[in-house]
Amino acid sequence: MYDVIVIGAGPAGLNAAIYARRAGLSVIVLEKMGAGGAITKSWEVENYLGFPSIKGMELAEKFAEHGAKYAEIRSFEEIEKIERRKDGAFIVKSSGGEYEGRAIVIATGSSYKKLDVPGESKFNGKGVSYCATCDGYFFRGKKVAVVGGGNTALTDAAYLHDVGCDAVMIHRRNEFRAEKAVQQKIFDRKIKALWDNVVLEIKGETKVSGLRLKNVKTGAESDLAVDGVFVAVGEIPQNEIAKVLGVELTEAGYVKTDKRQRTNIPLVYAAGDITGEMKQLIVAAAQGAIAATSAWEDLKK
Amino acid sequence: MYDVIVIGAGPAGLNAAIYARRAGLSVIVLEKMGAGGAITKSWEVENYLGFPSIKGMELAEKFAEHGAKYAEIRSFEEIEKIERRKDGAFIVKSSGGEYEGRAIVIATGSSYKKLDVPGESKFNGKGVSYCATCDGYFFRGKKVAVVGGGNTALTDAAYLHDVGCDAVMIHRRNEFRAEKAVQQKIFDRKIKALWDNVVLEIKGETKVSGLRLKNVKTGAESDLAVDGVFVAVGEIPQNEIAKVLGVELTEAGYVKTDKRQRTNIPLVYAAGDITGEMKQLIVAAAQGAIAATSAWEDLKK
């Protein structure tokens, strides 16, 4: 019987494990992929305080090593079943075993919707990005396209403009679905939008050099030279486990927590991207620390 | 005219500067001491994700270097005057100059009240600690004293007990002022308290080996062998600047913020220990990132 079962070994889950163990709790981390989280896919990270510039994979390895000093991290174990026993204990069945825990930290993250076009995965981290706050600064002085029409896409375009990028929007419809106040940001900055256009292909040699576009109304195809493309067509919170546990979600599918990372279900906490807060390493890690400390408070009353 | 003036160059202030600059804002950091914050006084840090073990000073230097890549950090500049002009701009006069800014991030931190006894500063970081969550794990299996009688002192003692320390409380009165629920933690764990006792001296050779105590009722002095002493007799939020700006404070004197680190005053944000949240590096840094992002949202509407 573990005091805490952490689900997900990104920065939130790993830091929850560190803080839980340091507080004297027994803890195990279950991760369906390898440890490290989404950052493993980032080419370079410049905004995790203490590391002015580091490869995403290298930082992920440092996080994982740090976590492994405190807790067993069981990678490549997908959760198959999770239920609560009458005595309150959680029973977690994974592809690799069965675990009993007194508390659960959900740190399952979220993923970005893909365009699913040629070049997208090839140039991921080489001009293709899903996070303007993370990668925008690399593209200052350069031309970038932002694909999407929602709040995130428009906020990203405004952010990239302010960073010093020459930003253009690409949207499959002829109006944005973002809130009016967010749309105003685009108009105020005179950011151009290519309406009714979809991306057919992301092109380049070793990194992105341009996009092949198609106007869905006229059928005409065109080329657009860009150094980077920010894809902001939606996110998919990994909320399957939260749902099974009966945790309250926001309309967008993220886990609702209070300031101390408690969910509406006693002894269930959430941290990191699954909470829908700012998708930044430092924020996820902080939430993990807070979640574990709350678990300690609740378990060791 | 800077977009953002950050006051305080601990992890919260430095990370606010990094995120502000990366968002295209101009930013300057004013710090009355050297850059790095309270962590410079920590002997060793094991719970900042990515650094399994590092000297406090070394980590502070990494933070400062990282910050200096993005913003000018003016160390040893004490704020002498801060006021708001009719056009909304903040005018900050320091010992080193005068600065105009459109927004302010308060990251002034808090300090711990000292016992002011011989040995306290000599053994700071060598057995004397002010933060159980930070340093408790170093003392597992060892005997520690916790000095104080409030919520923090009792919670620290419970935490240290759970970590695996042999904890004893030292309190100058014959009852705790902590909440009953917190007192219960001490009773449940059968943690002993030395009532009516004050610390006269912290003793040791190269590190703490014991305390000289005095019973304030009987006047009797005694020795107590311990490996560590956790001082939890109060904190002093550095809220002078917040007060001048008219920012709303909690009863304990910390700056009230919403989840996005906004205070009640437009374009004034707070991050780090001054907010009274969990006093952890990772939390302070995360709050700095969020504060800067909020400033960008508000300034670049």
Coordinates of C-alpha atoms in Angstrom, one line a residue:
Chain A
M1 CA 0.0 0.0 0.0
Y2 CA 1.5 3.3 -1.1
D3 CA 0.6 6.6 0.5
V4 CA 0.5 8.2 -3.0
I5 CA 0.2 6.9 -6.5
V6 CA 1.3 9.5 -9.0
I7 CA -0.1 9.0 -12.5
G8 CA 2.2 10.6 -15.1
A9 CA 6.0 11.3 -15.0
G10 CA 6.2 14.7 -16.5
P11 CA 7.6 17.6 -14.3
A12 CA 4.3 17.8 -12.3
G13 CA 4.3 14.1 -11.5
L14 CA 8.0 13.8 -10.8
N15 CA 8.1 16.8 -8.5
A16 CA 5.0 15.5 -6.7
A17 CA 6.9 12.3 -6.1
I18 CA 10.0 14.2 -4.8
Y19 CA 7.9 16.3 -2.4
A20 CA 5.8 13.4 -1.3
R21 CA 8.8 11.2 -0.5
R22 CA 10.7 14.1 1.2
A23 CA 7.6 14.5 3.4
G24 CA 7.9 10.9 4.5
L25 CA 5.2 9.4 2.2
S26 CA 5.7 6.3 0.2
V27 CA 5.1 6.9 -3.5
I28 CA 5.2 5.3 -6.9
V29 CA 4.9 6.9 -10.3
L30 CA 3.1 5.2 -13.2
E31 CA 3.8 6.5 -16.7
K32 CA 2.5 5.2 -20.0
M33 CA 5.4 6.5 -22.0
G34 CA 9.0 7.3 -20.9
A35 CA 9.6 9.7 -18.0
G36 CA 10.0 13.4 -18.6
G37 CA 6.7 14.5 -20.1
A38 CA 5.9 16.6 -23.1
I39 CA 9.2 18.5 -22.8
T40 CA 11.0 15.5 -24.3
K41 CA 9.7 16.7 -27.7
S42 CA 11.1 20.2 -27.3
W43 CA 14.2 20.9 -29.3
E44 CA 15.4 23.6 -26.9
V45 CA 14.3 25.1 -23.6
E46 CA 15.3 28.6 -22.5
N47 CA 12.8 29.4 -19.9
Y48 CA 13.1 26.9 -17.1
L49 CA 14.8 29.0 -14.4
G50 CA 18.4 27.8 -13.8
F51 CA 19.0 26.4 -17.3
P52 CA 19.5 29.3 -19.8
S53 CA 19.5 26.9 -22.7
I54 CA 19.1 23.1 -22.7
K55 CA 17.7 20.5 -25.0
G56 CA 14.3 19.3 -24.1
M57 CA 15.3 15.7 -23.9
E58 CA 18.3 16.5 -21.7
L59 CA 16.2 18.5 -19.3
A60 CA 13.6 15.7 -19.2
E61 CA 16.4 13.3 -18.3
K62 CA 17.5 15.5 -15.4
F63 CA 13.9 15.7 -14.1
A64 CA 13.6 11.9 -14.4
E65 CA 16.9 11.3 -12.6
H66 CA 15.9 13.6 -9.9
G67 CA 12.6 11.9 -9.5
A68 CA 14.1 8.5 -9.5
K69 CA 16.2 9.4 -6.4
Y70 CA 12.9 9.5 -4.5
A71 CA 10.5 7.2 -6.1
E72 CA 10.1 4.2 -8.3
I73 CA 9.1 5.4 -11.8
R74 CA 7.4 2.6 -13.7
S75 CA 7.6 3.7 -17.4
F76 CA 5.5 2.3 -20.2
E77 CA 2.8 1.2 -17.9
E78 CA -0.6 2.1 -19.1
I79 CA -3.4 2.3 -16.6
E80 CA -6.1 -0.3 -17.4
K81 CA -8.4 0.1 -14.5
I82 CA -8.7 2.3 -11.4
E83 CA -11.3 1.9 -8.7
R84 CA -11.9 2.8 -5.1
R85 CA -12.4 0.2 -2.5
K86 CA -14.9 0.5 0.3
D87 CA -12.2 1.3 2.8
G88 CA -11.2 4.3 0.5
A89 CA -8.1 2.8 -1.0
F90 CA -7.5 3.2 -4.7
I91 CA -6.7 0.1 -6.7
V92 CA -4.8 0.8 -9.9
K93 CA -4.3 -1.9 -12.4
S94 CA -1.8 -1.2 -15.1
S95 CA -0.2 -3.2 -17.9
G96 CA 2.6 -4.0 -15.5
G97 CA 0.9 -4.7 -12.2
E98 CA -1.6 -3.8 -9.5
Y99 CA -1.0 -1.1 -7.0
E100 CA -2.9 0.1 -3.9
G101 CA -2.7 3.7 -2.8
R102 CA -4.3 6.0 -0.2
A103 CA -4.1 9.1 -2.5
I104 CA -3.8 9.8 -6.2
V105 CA -2.0 12.6 -8.0
I106 CA -3.3 13.0 -11.5
A107 CA -0.5 14.4 -13.6
T108 CA -1.5 13.0 -17.0
G109 CA -0.9 16.2 -19.0
S110 CA -2.5 17.2 -22.2
S111 CA -1.6 16.8 -25.8
Y112 CA -1.9 19.2 -28.8
K113 CA -4.1 18.5 -31.7
K114 CA -2.1 17.9 -34.8
L115 CA -2.7 19.2 -38.3
D116 CA -1.9 15.7 -39.6
V117 CA -0.1 16.9 -42.7
P118 CA 3.2 15.9 -44.3
G119 CA 6.2 17.5 -42.6
E120 CA 4.5 18.2 -39.3
S121 CA 6.1 15.5 -37.3
K122 CA 9.4 15.6 -39.3
F123 CA 9.9 19.3 -38.4
N124 CA 8.5 19.1 -34.9
G125 CA 11.0 21.2 -32.9
K126 CA 12.6 22.3 -36.1
G127 CA 10.2 25.1 -37.0
V128 CA 7.0 23.4 -36.0
S129 CA 5.8 24.3 -32.5
Y130 CA 2.7 24.0 -30.4
C131 CA 3.6 26.5 -27.7
A132 CA 4.3 30.2 -28.5
T133 CA 5.3 31.1 -24.9
C134 CA 7.8 28.2 -25.0
D135 CA 9.3 28.7 -28.4
G136 CA 8.3 32.2 -29.7
Y137 CA 11.5 33.9 -28.6
F138 CA 13.6 31.6 -30.9
F139 CA 11.8 33.2 -33.9
R140 CA 12.2 36.9 -33.2
G141 CA 12.9 38.8 -36.3
K142 CA 11.6 35.9 -38.4
K143 CA 8.4 35.1 -40.3
V144 CA 6.0 32.7 -38.6
A145 CA 2.5 31.4 -39.4
V146 CA 0.0 30.6 -36.7
V147 CA -2.7 28.1 -37.6
G148 CA -6.0 28.3 -35.9
G149 CA -8.8 30.7 -35.1
G150 CA -9.5 30.3 -31.4
N151 CA -8.4 32.2 -28.3
T152 CA -5.1 30.4 -28.1
A153 CA -4.2 30.9 -31.8
L154 CA -4.9 34.6 -31.7
T155 CA -3.2 35.1 -28.3
D156 CA -0.2 33.2 -29.7
A157 CA -0.1 35.5 -32.8
A158 CA -0.2 38.6 -30.7
Y159 CA 2.5 37.2 -28.4
L160 CA 4.7 36.3 -31.4
H161 CA 4.2 39.8 -32.9
D162 CA 5.2 41.4 -29.6
V163 CA 8.3 39.1 -29.4
G164 CA 9.3 40.6 -32.7
C165 CA 8.1 38.0 -35.1
D166 CA 6.5 38.8 -38.4
A167 CA 3.3 36.8 -37.7
V168 CA 0.6 35.8 -40.1
M169 CA -2.5 33.8 -39.3
I170 CA -3.9 30.9 -41.3
H171 CA -7.5 30.0 -40.6
R172 CA -9.8 27.6 -42.4
R173 CA -12.9 29.8 -42.0
N174 CA -13.5 33.4 -42.8
E175 CA -13.9 34.5 -39.2
F176 CA -12.3 33.8 -35.9
R177 CA -14.1 32.0 -33.1
A178 CA -12.0 33.7 -30.5
E179 CA -13.6 36.2 -28.1
K180 CA -14.0 39.8 -29.4
A181 CA -11.4 41.2 -27.0
V182 CA -8.8 38.7 -28.2
Q183 CA -9.7 39.4 -31.8
Q184 CA -9.0 43.1 -31.1
K185 CA -5.4 42.2 -30.2
I186 CA -4.9 40.9 -33.8
F187 CA -6.6 43.9 -35.4
D188 CA -4.7 46.4 -33.2
R189 CA -1.4 44.8 -34.3
K190 CA -2.5 44.7 -37.9
I191 CA -1.7 41.0 -38.1
K192 CA -2.7 39.7 -41.4
A193 CA -4.9 36.6 -41.7
L194 CA -5.1 34.2 -44.6
W195 CA -8.8 33.3 -44.5
D196 CA -10.3 30.1 -45.8
N197 CA -6.9 28.5 -46.0
V198 CA -5.7 25.1 -44.8
V199 CA -2.2 23.8 -44.6
L200 CA -1.6 20.9 -47.0
E201 CA 2.1 20.4 -46.2
I202 CA 4.9 21.8 -44.1
K203 CA 8.0 22.1 -46.3
G204 CA 11.7 22.4 -45.7
E205 CA 15.1 20.7 -45.9
T206 CA 16.5 20.4 -42.4
K207 CA 14.0 22.8 -40.9
V208 CA 10.8 24.6 -41.9
S209 CA 11.1 26.9 -44.9
G210 CA 7.4 27.2 -46.0
L211 CA 3.9 26.0 -46.2
R212 CA 1.8 24.7 -49.0
L213 CA -1.7 26.1 -48.5
K214 CA -5.1 25.5 -50.1
N215 CA -8.0 27.9 -50.2
V216 CA -11.0 25.8 -49.4
K217 CA -13.4 28.1 -51.2
T218 CA -11.6 28.5 -54.5
G219 CA -9.5 25.4 -54.4
A220 CA -6.4 27.4 -55.3
E221 CA -3.1 26.2 -53.9
S222 CA -0.3 28.6 -52.9
D223 CA 3.1 28.6 -51.2
L224 CA 4.0 30.7 -48.1
A225 CA 7.6 31.2 -47.1
V226 CA 7.9 31.0 -43.2
D227 CA 10.6 30.1 -40.8
G228 CA 8.2 28.7 -38.3
V229 CA 4.7 27.5 -37.9
F230 CA 2.7 27.5 -34.6
V231 CA -0.1 25.0 -34.6
A232 CA -2.9 26.1 -32.3
V233 CA -5.9 24.0 -33.4
G234 CA -6.8 22.6 -30.0
E235 CA -5.7 20.6 -27.0
I236 CA -6.7 17.3 -25.7
P237 CA -6.6 17.1 -21.9
Q238 CA -5.7 13.5 -20.9
N239 CA -8.6 13.3 -18.5
E240 CA -9.7 9.6 -18.9
I241 CA -8.4 8.7 -15.4
A242 CA -9.9 11.9 -13.9
K243 CA -13.3 10.9 -15.4
V244 CA -13.1 7.4 -14.0
L245 CA -12.4 8.8 -10.6
G246 CA -15.4 11.2 -10.9
V247 CA -13.3 14.3 -10.7
E248 CA -15.0 17.6 -11.7
L249 CA -13.8 19.0 -15.0
T250 CA -14.0 22.4 -16.6
E251 CA -16.0 22.8 -19.8
A252 CA -12.8 22.3 -21.8
G253 CA -12.1 19.0 -20.1
Y254 CA -9.4 20.1 -17.6
V255 CA -9.4 19.0 -14.0
K256 CA -10.7 21.7 -11.6
T257 CA -8.5 22.2 -8.5
D258 CA -8.3 24.7 -5.7
K259 CA -5.2 26.7 -5.1
R260 CA -3.7 23.7 -3.2
Q261 CA -4.3 21.4 -6.1
R262 CA -7.1 19.5 -4.4
T263 CA -9.9 18.2 -6.7
N264 CA -13.5 17.8 -5.5
I265 CA -12.7 14.1 -4.6
P266 CA -10.9 13.7 -1.2
L267 CA -7.4 12.5 -1.6
V268 CA -7.3 13.1 -5.3
Y269 CA -5.1 15.9 -6.5
A270 CA -4.1 17.2 -9.9
A271 CA -1.0 19.0 -11.2
G272 CA 0.5 20.2 -14.5
D273 CA -1.1 20.6 -17.9
I274 CA -4.1 18.5 -17.0
T275 CA -5.3 21.5 -14.8
G276 CA -5.4 23.8 -17.8
E277 CA -3.2 26.4 -16.2
M278 CA -0.2 28.0 -18.0
K279 CA 1.5 25.1 -19.8
Q280 CA 5.0 25.8 -18.6
L281 CA 7.4 23.5 -16.9
I282 CA 8.0 25.7 -13.9
V283 CA 4.2 25.9 -13.3
A284 CA 3.7 22.2 -13.6
A285 CA 6.6 21.5 -11.3
A286 CA 5.3 24.0 -8.7
Q287 CA 1.8 22.4 -8.8
G288 CA 3.4 19.0 -8.3
A289 CA 5.1 20.3 -5.1
I290 CA 1.9 21.8 -3.8
A291 CA -0.2 18.7 -4.6
A292 CA 2.2 16.5 -2.7
T293 CA 2.3 18.8 0.3
S294 CA -1.5 18.9 0.3
A295 CA -1.6 15.1 0.2
W296 CA 0.8 15.0 3.2
E297 CA -1.5 17.4 5.1
D298 CA -4.6 15.3 4.3
L299 CA -3.0 11.9 4.9
K300 CA -1.1 12.7 8.0
K301 CA -3.7 14.7 9.9
Chain B
M1 CA 10.2 54.1 -19.6
Y2 CA 10.2 50.4 -18.8
D3 CA 7.2 48.2 -19.4
V4 CA 7.9 46.4 -16.2
I5 CA 9.9 47.2 -13.1
V6 CA 10.6 44.1 -11.0
I7 CA 11.4 44.7 -7.3
G8 CA 13.5 41.9 -5.9
A9 CA 15.9 39.5 -7.6
G10 CA 15.0 36.2 -6.0
P11 CA 13.7 33.4 -8.1
A12 CA 10.3 35.1 -8.4
G13 CA 11.7 38.4 -9.6
L14 CA 14.3 36.9 -11.9
N15 CA 11.8 34.6 -13.6
A16 CA 9.3 37.4 -13.9
A17 CA 12.0 39.3 -15.8
I18 CA 12.8 36.4 -18.1
Y19 CA 9.2 35.8 -19.0
A20 CA 8.5 39.6 -19.4
R21 CA 11.4 40.0 -21.8
R22 CA 10.6 36.9 -23.7
A23 CA 7.1 38.3 -24.2
G24 CA 8.7 41.4 -25.8
L25 CA 8.4 43.7 -22.7
S26 CA 11.2 45.9 -21.6
V27 CA 12.2 45.2 -18.0
I28 CA 14.6 46.1 -15.2
V29 CA 15.1 44.4 -11.9
L30 CA 16.0 46.3 -8.7
E31 CA 17.4 44.4 -5.8
K32 CA 18.6 45.8 -2.5
M33 CA 21.0 42.9 -1.9
G34 CA 22.8 40.7 -4.4
A35 CA 20.7 38.7 -6.9
G36 CA 19.5 35.3 -6.0
G37 CA 17.2 35.8 -3.1
A38 CA 17.0 33.9 0.2
I39 CA 18.3 30.7 -1.3
T40 CA 21.8 32.2 -1.2
K41 CA 21.8 31.4 2.5
S42 CA 20.9 27.7 2.0
W43 CA 23.7 25.3 2.4
E44 CA 22.3 22.7 0.1
V45 CA 19.1 22.4 -2.1
E46 CA 17.7 19.0 -3.0
N47 CA 14.2 19.9 -4.1
Y48 CA 14.5 22.3 -7.0
L49 CA 13.5 20.0 -9.9
G50 CA 16.4 19.3 -12.2
F51 CA 19.1 19.8 -9.6
P52 CA 19.2 16.7 -7.3
S53 CA 21.8 18.4 -5.1
I54 CA 23.3 21.8 -5.3
K55 CA 24.7 24.5 -3.0
G56 CA 22.2 27.3 -2.4
M57 CA 24.7 29.9 -3.5
E58 CA 25.5 28.0 -6.7
L59 CA 21.8 27.7 -7.6
A60 CA 21.3 31.4 -6.9
E61 CA 24.1 32.2 -9.3
K62 CA 22.6 30.1 -12.0
F63 CA 19.2 31.9 -11.5
A64 CA 21.0 35.3 -11.6
E65 CA 22.9 34.4 -14.7
H66 CA 19.8 33.2 -16.4
G67 CA 17.9 36.4 -15.5
A68 CA 20.8 38.6 -16.6
K69 CA 20.5 37.2 -20.1
Y70 CA 17.2 39.0 -20.4
A71 CA 17.2 42.0 -18.1
E72 CA 19.5 44.4 -16.4
I73 CA 19.7 43.5 -12.7
R74 CA 20.6 46.4 -10.5
S75 CA 21.9 44.9 -7.3
F76 CA 22.4 46.8 -4.0
E77 CA 19.9 49.4 -5.0
E78 CA 17.5 50.1 -2.2
I79 CA 14.1 51.7 -3.1
E80 CA 13.8 55.1 -1.5
K81 CA 10.6 56.3 -3.0
I82 CA 7.8 54.9 -5.2
E83 CA 4.9 56.9 -6.5
R84 CA 2.3 56.9 -9.3
R85 CA 2.1 59.7 -11.7
K86 CA -1.2 61.1 -12.9
D87 CA -0.7 59.3 -16.3
G88 CA -0.5 56.0 -14.4
A89 CA 3.3 55.5 -14.7
F90 CA 5.2 54.4 -11.6
I91 CA 8.2 56.4 -10.6
V92 CA 10.8 54.5 -8.6
K93 CA 13.6 56.2 -6.9
S94 CA 16.4 54.0 -5.6
S95 CA 19.8 54.6 -4.1
G96 CA 21.2 54.2 -7.7
G97 CA 18.8 56.1 -9.9
E98 CA 15.3 56.9 -11.0
Y99 CA 13.2 54.6 -13.1
E100 CA 9.8 54.9 -14.8
G101 CA 7.7 51.9 -15.4
R102 CA 4.2 51.0 -16.6
A103 CA 3.8 48.0 -14.4
I104 CA 5.4 46.7 -11.1
V105 CA 6.1 43.2 -10.0
I106 CA 6.6 43.0 -6.2
A107 CA 9.0 40.1 -5.5
T108 CA 10.4 41.4 -2.3
G109 CA 10.2 38.2 -0.3
S110 CA 10.0 37.7 3.4
S111 CA 12.5 37.0 6.1
Y112 CA 12.5 34.8 9.1
K113 CA 12.5 36.1 12.6
K114 CA 15.7 35.2 14.4
L115 CA 16.2 33.9 17.9
D116 CA 19.2 36.3 18.2
V117 CA 21.3 34.0 20.3
P118 CA 24.9 33.0 20.1
G119 CA 25.6 30.4 17.4
E120 CA 22.5 31.1 15.4
S121 CA 24.1 32.9 12.5
K122 CA 27.4 30.9 12.8
F123 CA 25.5 27.6 12.3
N124 CA 23.0 28.9 9.7
G125 CA 22.8 26.1 7.1
K126 CA 25.0 23.9 9.4
G127 CA 22.2 22.6 11.6
V128 CA 20.2 25.8 12.0
S129 CA 17.3 26.0 9.5
Y130 CA 14.2 28.2 9.1
C131 CA 12.4 25.9 6.7
A132 CA 11.4 22.3 7.5
T133 CA 10.1 21.5 4.0
C134 CA 13.5 22.7 2.6
D135 CA 15.9 21.1 4.9
G136 CA 14.0 18.4 6.9
Y137 CA 15.1 15.5 4.7
F138 CA 18.7 16.2 5.5
F139 CA 18.0 15.3 9.2
R140 CA 16.1 12.0 8.8
G141 CA 17.2 9.6 11.5
K142 CA 18.5 12.5 13.6
K143 CA 17.4 14.5 16.6
V144 CA 16.1 17.9 15.9
A145 CA 14.5 20.7 18.0
V146 CA 11.8 23.0 16.7
V147 CA 11.5 26.3 18.4
G148 CA 8.1 28.1 18.5
G149 CA 4.5 27.5 19.3
G150 CA 2.5 28.7 16.3
N151 CA 1.0 26.8 13.4
T152 CA 4.3 26.8 11.5
A153 CA 6.3 25.5 14.3
L154 CA 3.9 22.6 15.1
T155 CA 3.4 21.8 11.4
D156 CA 7.2 21.7 11.0
A157 CA 7.6 19.4 13.9
A158 CA 4.9 17.0 12.5
Y159 CA 6.6 17.2 9.1
L160 CA 10.0 16.4 10.6
H161 CA 8.6 13.5 12.6
D162 CA 7.1 12.0 9.4
V163 CA 10.4 12.5 7.6
G164 CA 12.0 10.3 10.2
C165 CA 13.5 12.8 12.6
D166 CA 13.3 12.5 16.3
A167 CA 11.7 15.9 16.9
V168 CA 11.2 17.8 20.1
M169 CA 9.5 21.2 20.6
I170 CA 10.9 24.0 22.6
H171 CA 8.4 26.7 23.6
R172 CA 8.7 29.7 25.8
R173 CA 5.1 29.3 27.1
N174 CA 3.2 26.4 28.6
E175 CA 0.7 26.1 25.8
F176 CA 0.8 26.4 22.0
R177 CA -0.9 29.2 20.2
A178 CA -1.4 27.0 17.2
E179 CA -4.9 26.0 16.1
K180 CA -6.3 23.0 17.9
A181 CA -6.3 20.8 14.7
V182 CA -2.6 21.5 14.3
Q183 CA -1.9 20.8 18.0
Q184 CA -3.6 17.5 17.5
K185 CA -0.9 16.5 15.0
I186 CA 1.7 16.9 17.7
F187 CA -0.2 15.0 20.3
D188 CA -1.1 12.2 17.8
R189 CA 2.6 11.8 17.0
K190 CA 3.5 11.9 20.7
I191 CA 6.1 14.7 20.0
K192 CA 7.5 15.9 23.3
A193 CA 7.5 19.6 24.2
L194 CA 9.8 21.3 26.5
W195 CA 7.5 24.0 27.9
D196 CA 8.6 27.3 29.4
N197 CA 12.0 27.0 27.8
V198 CA 14.0 29.5 25.7
V199 CA 17.2 28.9 23.8
L200 CA 20.2 30.7 25.3
E201 CA 22.8 29.4 22.9
I202 CA 23.2 27.1 19.9
K203 CA 26.3 25.1 20.4
G204 CA 28.7 23.1 18.2
E205 CA 32.1 22.8 16.6
T206 CA 31.6 22.9 12.9
K207 CA 27.9 22.2 13.0
V208 CA 25.1 22.1 15.6
S209 CA 25.6 19.6 18.4
G210 CA 23.2 21.0 21.0
L211 CA 21.3 23.7 22.7
R212 CA 21.7 25.5 26.0
L213 CA 18.2 26.1 27.3
K214 CA 16.7 28.0 30.2
N215 CA 13.4 27.4 32.0
V216 CA 11.8 30.8 32.3
K217 CA 9.7 29.8 35.3
T218 CA 12.4 28.1 37.4
G219 CA 15.4 29.8 36.0
A220 CA 17.1 26.4 35.6
E221 CA 19.5 25.9 32.7
S222 CA 20.0 22.7 30.8
D223 CA 21.7 21.2 27.8
L224 CA 19.9 19.4 25.0
A225 CA 21.9 17.4 22.4
V226 CA 20.4 17.8 18.9
D227 CA 21.8 17.6 15.4
G228 CA 19.6 20.4 14.1
V229 CA 17.3 23.2 15.2
F230 CA 14.4 24.5 13.2
V231 CA 13.6 28.1 14.2
A232 CA 9.9 28.9 13.6
V233 CA 9.2 32.0 15.6
G234 CA 7.7 34.1 12.9
E235 CA 8.2 35.7 9.5
I236 CA 8.5 39.2 8.3
P237 CA 6.9 39.8 4.9
Q238 CA 8.9 42.6 3.1
N239 CA 5.7 44.6 2.4
E240 CA 6.9 48.2 2.7
I241 CA 6.7 48.8 -1.1
A242 CA 3.3 47.0 -1.3
K243 CA 2.0 49.3 1.5
V244 CA 3.2 52.4 -0.3
L245 CA 1.5 51.3 -3.4
G246 CA -1.7 50.7 -1.5
V247 CA -1.8 47.0 -2.2
E248 CA -4.2 44.8 -0.2
L249 CA -2.5 42.6 2.4
T250 CA -3.6 39.6 4.4
E251 CA -3.8 39.8 8.1
A252 CA -0.3 38.4 8.4
G253 CA 1.0 41.1 6.1
Y254 CA 1.4 39.2 2.8
V255 CA 0.3 40.6 -0.5
K256 CA -3.1 39.2 -1.7
T257 CA -3.2 38.1 -5.3
D258 CA -5.5 36.2 -7.5
K259 CA -4.5 33.0 -9.3
R260 CA -2.8 35.1 -12.0
Q261 CA -0.7 37.0 -9.4
R262 CA -2.6 40.3 -9.9
T263 CA -3.1 42.4 -6.8
N264 CA -6.0 44.8 -6.2
I265 CA -4.1 47.6 -7.9
P266 CA -4.1 47.6 -11.7
L267 CA -0.7 46.8 -13.2
V268 CA 0.8 45.8 -9.8
Y269 CA 1.6 42.1 -9.5
A270 CA 3.2 40.0 -6.7
A271 CA 5.2 36.8 -6.8
G272 CA 7.2 34.7 -4.5
D273 CA 7.4 34.6 -0.7
I274 CA 5.8 38.0 -0.3
T275 CA 2.5 36.3 -1.3
G276 CA 2.6 34.0 1.7
E277 CA 2.2 30.9 -0.5
M278 CA 4.4 27.8 0.0
K279 CA 7.9 29.2 0.5
Q280 CA 9.6 27.0 -2.2
L281 CA 11.9 28.0 -5.0
I282 CA 9.8 26.3 -7.6
V283 CA 6.6 28.0 -6.5
A284 CA 8.2 31.4 -6.4
A285 CA 9.6 30.9 -9.9
A286 CA 6.3 29.7 -11.2
Q287 CA 4.5 32.7 -9.7
G288 CA 7.1 35.0 -11.4
A289 CA 6.3 33.5 -14.8
I290 CA 2.6 33.9 -14.2
A291 CA 2.9 37.5 -13.0
A292 CA 4.9 38.5 -16.1
T293 CA 2.5 36.8 -18.4
S294 CA -0.4 38.7 -16.7
A295 CA 1.5 41.9 -17.1
W296 CA 1.9 41.2 -20.8
E297 CA -1.8 40.5 -21.1
D298 CA -2.7 43.7 -19.3
L299 CA -0.1 46.0 -21.0
K300 CA -0.5 44.7 -24.5
K301 CA -4.3 44.5 -24.7

